[in-house]
Amino acid sequence: DYLDKFAINKAESAEDAKRVLETQNIVYLPLSAFAPQAETMIGWKNRYGLRTPINTVVRALNPGQATVGIRGSFHPGFQQLHAEVEHEIGQTAHAVVSFKGQSGESEYNPKVSQTVWLSQTSGVTSHYWTEQMLSE
């Protein structure tokens, strides 16, 4: 279990997560603990054979009011879209970094160049990271 390996506590509720964050600065809050219906809807992938829009919605949830968020998406153009949506809906109290993830997950691949999008109070900006920049 990776949580144990990295000494990260698993919260049972949003309130529990808040309490743990005050002393640990990191906590894992499973979707089932704060949005069980969303977890059920994510399971629809198994029923229908494809991801539904709920996957995108869940990525934007911020129950802990974190000041930085990370969004990985597979499809071209979605990285910019995710950053712009955060700004348009007024989620400007935190910064969101959006990039092309591995299979749509928030896993950055340093072996490829890509544009990283940043949404923050001042607006949405893009930053092109080359493969060489990351290896230096």
PDB file of C-alpha atoms in Angstrom:
ATOM      1  CA  ASP A   1       0.000   0.000   0.000  1.00  0.00           C
ATOM      2  CA  TYR A   2       1.565   3.270  -1.159  1.00  0.00           C
ATOM      3  CA  LEU A   3      -0.071   5.362   1.539  1.00  0.00           C
ATOM      4  CA  ASP A   4       1.752   3.358   4.200  1.00  0.00           C
ATOM      5  CA  LYS A   5       4.995   3.410   2.227  1.00  0.00           C
ATOM      6  CA  PHE A   6       4.938   7.224   2.110  1.00  0.00           C
ATOM      7  CA  ALA A   7       3.428   7.653   5.596  1.00  0.00           C
ATOM      8  CA  ILE A   8       0.296   9.372   4.259  1.00  0.00           C
ATOM      9  CA  ASN A   9      -2.828   9.117   6.374  1.00  0.00           C
ATOM     10  CA  LYS A  10      -6.154   8.157   4.816  1.00  0.00           C
ATOM     11  CA  ALA A  11      -9.054  10.338   5.967  1.00  0.00           C
ATOM     12  CA  GLU A  12     -12.535   8.974   6.557  1.00  0.00           C
ATOM     13  CA  SER A  13     -14.323  12.288   5.923  1.00  0.00           C
ATOM     14  CA  ALA A  14     -13.684  15.858   4.815  1.00  0.00           C
ATOM     15  CA  GLU A  15     -13.602  16.923   8.471  1.00  0.00           C
ATOM     16  CA  ASP A  16     -11.077  14.200   9.265  1.00  0.00           C
ATOM     17  CA  ALA A  17      -8.945  15.308   6.302  1.00  0.00           C
ATOM     18  CA  LYS A  18      -8.965  18.909   7.531  1.00  0.00           C
ATOM     19  CA  ARG A  19      -7.826  17.805  10.981  1.00  0.00           C
ATOM     20  CA  VAL A  20      -5.007  15.661   9.556  1.00  0.00           C
ATOM     21  CA  LEU A  21      -3.862  18.463   7.227  1.00  0.00           C
ATOM     22  CA  GLU A  22      -3.354  20.789  10.178  1.00  0.00           C
ATOM     23  CA  THR A  23      -0.554  18.573  11.489  1.00  0.00           C
ATOM     24  CA  GLN A  24       0.620  16.412   8.573  1.00  0.00           C
ATOM     25  CA  ASN A  25       0.385  18.801   5.568  1.00  0.00           C
ATOM     26  CA  ILE A  26      -0.714  15.879   3.374  1.00  0.00           C
ATOM     27  CA  VAL A  27      -3.650  13.489   3.495  1.00  0.00           C
ATOM     28  CA  TYR A  28      -5.467  11.100   1.172  1.00  0.00           C
ATOM     29  CA  LEU A  29      -9.226  11.651   1.012  1.00  0.00           C
ATOM     30  CA  PRO A  30     -10.879   8.947  -1.094  1.00  0.00           C
ATOM     31  CA  LEU A  31     -13.706  10.041  -3.356  1.00  0.00           C
ATOM     32  CA  SER A  32     -16.005   7.605  -1.545  1.00  0.00           C
ATOM     33  CA  ALA A  33     -15.485   9.555   1.689  1.00  0.00           C
ATOM     34  CA  PHE A  34     -16.796  12.888   0.403  1.00  0.00           C
ATOM     35  CA  ALA A  35     -18.628  12.239  -2.890  1.00  0.00           C
ATOM     36  CA  PRO A  36     -19.879   8.631  -2.973  1.00  0.00           C
ATOM     37  CA  GLN A  37     -22.341   9.309  -5.800  1.00  0.00           C
ATOM     38  CA  ALA A  38     -19.501  10.584  -7.978  1.00  0.00           C
ATOM     39  CA  GLU A  39     -17.570   7.401  -7.255  1.00  0.00           C
ATOM     40  CA  THR A  40     -20.588   5.383  -8.374  1.00  0.00           C
ATOM     41  CA  MET A  41     -20.784   7.409 -11.577  1.00  0.00           C
ATOM     42  CA  ILE A  42     -17.087   6.850 -12.317  1.00  0.00           C
ATOM     43  CA  GLY A  43     -17.854   3.133 -12.117  1.00  0.00           C
ATOM     44  CA  TRP A  44     -20.138   3.578 -15.124  1.00  0.00           C
ATOM     45  CA  LYS A  45     -17.008   3.234 -17.272  1.00  0.00           C
ATOM     46  CA  ASN A  46     -17.184  -0.499 -16.609  1.00  0.00           C
ATOM     47  CA  ARG A  47     -20.840  -0.574 -17.643  1.00  0.00           C
ATOM     48  CA  TYR A  48     -20.603   1.586 -20.773  1.00  0.00           C
ATOM     49  CA  GLY A  49     -17.009   0.926 -21.814  1.00  0.00           C
ATOM     50  CA  LEU A  50     -15.918   4.564 -21.864  1.00  0.00           C
ATOM     51  CA  ARG A  51     -15.312   7.457 -19.541  1.00  0.00           C
ATOM     52  CA  THR A  52     -18.179   9.814 -18.882  1.00  0.00           C
ATOM     53  CA  PRO A  53     -17.957  13.579 -18.228  1.00  0.00           C
ATOM     54  CA  ILE A  54     -17.995  12.849 -14.480  1.00  0.00           C
ATOM     55  CA  ASN A  55     -14.297  11.941 -14.740  1.00  0.00           C
ATOM     56  CA  THR A  56     -13.540  15.522 -15.772  1.00  0.00           C
ATOM     57  CA  VAL A  57     -15.797  16.946 -13.061  1.00  0.00           C
ATOM     58  CA  VAL A  58     -14.158  14.854 -10.347  1.00  0.00           C
ATOM     59  CA  ARG A  59     -10.702  16.073 -11.346  1.00  0.00           C
ATOM     60  CA  ALA A  60     -11.804  19.638 -10.630  1.00  0.00           C
ATOM     61  CA  LEU A  61     -13.142  18.912  -7.135  1.00  0.00           C
ATOM     62  CA  ASN A  62     -11.176  20.641  -4.396  1.00  0.00           C
ATOM     63  CA  PRO A  63     -12.690  19.603  -1.051  1.00  0.00           C
ATOM     64  CA  GLY A  64      -9.608  20.699   0.891  1.00  0.00           C
ATOM     65  CA  GLN A  65      -9.430  24.129  -0.762  1.00  0.00           C
ATOM     66  CA  ALA A  66      -5.855  23.417  -1.867  1.00  0.00           C
ATOM     67  CA  THR A  67      -3.935  26.387  -3.241  1.00  0.00           C
ATOM     68  CA  VAL A  68      -2.483  24.344  -6.121  1.00  0.00           C
ATOM     69  CA  GLY A  69      -4.222  21.777  -8.309  1.00  0.00           C
ATOM     70  CA  ILE A  70      -2.874  19.420 -10.959  1.00  0.00           C
ATOM     71  CA  ARG A  71      -4.852  18.300 -14.019  1.00  0.00           C
ATOM     72  CA  GLY A  72      -3.629  15.763 -16.503  1.00  0.00           C
ATOM     73  CA  SER A  73      -5.636  15.035 -19.642  1.00  0.00           C
ATOM     74  CA  PHE A  74      -4.948  12.880 -22.665  1.00  0.00           C
ATOM     75  CA  HIS A  75      -6.848  14.552 -25.504  1.00  0.00           C
ATOM     76  CA  PRO A  76      -5.136  17.452 -27.332  1.00  0.00           C
ATOM     77  CA  GLY A  77      -6.577  20.836 -26.427  1.00  0.00           C
ATOM     78  CA  PHE A  78      -8.061  19.694 -23.132  1.00  0.00           C
ATOM     79  CA  GLN A  79      -5.062  20.955 -21.159  1.00  0.00           C
ATOM     80  CA  GLN A  80      -5.809  24.550 -22.141  1.00  0.00           C
ATOM     81  CA  LEU A  81      -9.542  23.982 -21.748  1.00  0.00           C
ATOM     82  CA  HIS A  82      -9.151  22.696 -18.182  1.00  0.00           C
ATOM     83  CA  ALA A  83      -7.087  25.743 -17.221  1.00  0.00           C
ATOM     84  CA  GLU A  84      -9.549  28.150 -18.859  1.00  0.00           C
ATOM     85  CA  VAL A  85     -12.592  26.532 -17.244  1.00  0.00           C
ATOM     86  CA  GLU A  86     -11.022  26.893 -13.789  1.00  0.00           C
ATOM     87  CA  HIS A  87     -10.561  30.596 -14.450  1.00  0.00           C
ATOM     88  CA  GLU A  88     -14.011  31.110 -16.025  1.00  0.00           C
ATOM     89  CA  ILE A  89     -15.903  29.532 -13.129  1.00  0.00           C
ATOM     90  CA  GLY A  90     -14.075  31.747 -10.684  1.00  0.00           C
ATOM     91  CA  GLN A  91     -11.728  29.168  -9.193  1.00  0.00           C
ATOM     92  CA  THR A  92      -9.027  31.786  -8.833  1.00  0.00           C
ATOM     93  CA  ALA A  93      -8.128  31.319  -5.171  1.00  0.00           C
ATOM     94  CA  HIS A  94      -5.746  28.586  -6.259  1.00  0.00           C
ATOM     95  CA  ALA A  95      -3.435  27.875  -9.181  1.00  0.00           C
ATOM     96  CA  VAL A  96      -4.079  24.938 -11.507  1.00  0.00           C
ATOM     97  CA  VAL A  97      -1.360  23.341 -13.592  1.00  0.00           C
ATOM     98  CA  SER A  98      -2.731  21.452 -16.601  1.00  0.00           C
ATOM     99  CA  PHE A  99      -0.731  19.238 -18.944  1.00  0.00           C
ATOM    100  CA  LYS A 100      -0.932  16.168 -21.177  1.00  0.00           C
ATOM    101  CA  GLY A 101      -0.930  13.257 -18.760  1.00  0.00           C
ATOM    102  CA  GLN A 102      -0.181   9.605 -19.287  1.00  0.00           C
ATOM    103  CA  SER A 103      -3.502   7.994 -20.295  1.00  0.00           C
ATOM    104  CA  GLY A 104      -5.213  11.112 -18.985  1.00  0.00           C
ATOM    105  CA  GLU A 105      -3.823  10.790 -15.477  1.00  0.00           C
ATOM    106  CA  SER A 106      -1.848  13.489 -13.688  1.00  0.00           C
ATOM    107  CA  GLU A 107       1.487  11.884 -14.473  1.00  0.00           C
ATOM    108  CA  TYR A 108       3.914  14.216 -16.211  1.00  0.00           C
ATOM    109  CA  ASN A 109       6.284  12.603 -18.728  1.00  0.00           C
ATOM    110  CA  PRO A 110       9.632  14.444 -18.633  1.00  0.00           C
ATOM    111  CA  LYS A 111      10.811  12.613 -21.776  1.00  0.00           C
ATOM    112  CA  VAL A 112       8.591  14.688 -24.063  1.00  0.00           C
ATOM    113  CA  SER A 113       8.239  18.417 -24.684  1.00  0.00           C
ATOM    114  CA  GLN A 114       4.857  19.946 -24.055  1.00  0.00           C
ATOM    115  CA  THR A 115       2.910  23.034 -23.134  1.00  0.00           C
ATOM    116  CA  VAL A 116       1.941  23.383 -19.500  1.00  0.00           C
ATOM    117  CA  TRP A 117      -1.041  25.620 -18.753  1.00  0.00           C
ATOM    118  CA  LEU A 118      -1.360  27.622 -15.559  1.00  0.00           C
ATOM    119  CA  SER A 119      -4.612  29.113 -14.313  1.00  0.00           C
ATOM    120  CA  GLN A 120      -4.284  31.648 -11.526  1.00  0.00           C
ATOM    121  CA  THR A 121      -5.839  34.891 -10.345  1.00  0.00           C
ATOM    122  CA  SER A 122      -4.124  36.945 -13.064  1.00  0.00           C
ATOM    123  CA  GLY A 123      -5.429  34.701 -15.862  1.00  0.00           C
ATOM    124  CA  VAL A 124      -4.393  31.691 -17.909  1.00  0.00           C
ATOM    125  CA  THR A 125      -0.853  31.423 -19.245  1.00  0.00           C
ATOM    126  CA  SER A 126       1.051  28.764 -21.146  1.00  0.00           C
ATOM    127  CA  HIS A 127       4.635  27.654 -20.709  1.00  0.00           C
ATOM    128  CA  TYR A 128       6.419  25.468 -23.239  1.00  0.00           C
ATOM    129  CA  TRP A 129       8.741  22.972 -21.610  1.00  0.00           C
ATOM    130  CA  THR A 130      11.223  21.230 -23.851  1.00  0.00           C
ATOM    131  CA  GLU A 131      12.676  17.856 -23.090  1.00  0.00           C
ATOM    132  CA  GLN A 132      16.096  19.492 -22.639  1.00  0.00           C
ATOM    133  CA  MET A 133      14.772  21.972 -20.067  1.00  0.00           C
ATOM    134  CA  LEU A 134      13.629  19.125 -17.876  1.00  0.00           C
ATOM    135  CA  SER A 135      16.878  17.173 -17.995  1.00  0.00           C
ATOM    136  CA  GLU A 136      19.142  20.094 -17.054  1.00  0.00           C
TER     137      GLU A 136
END
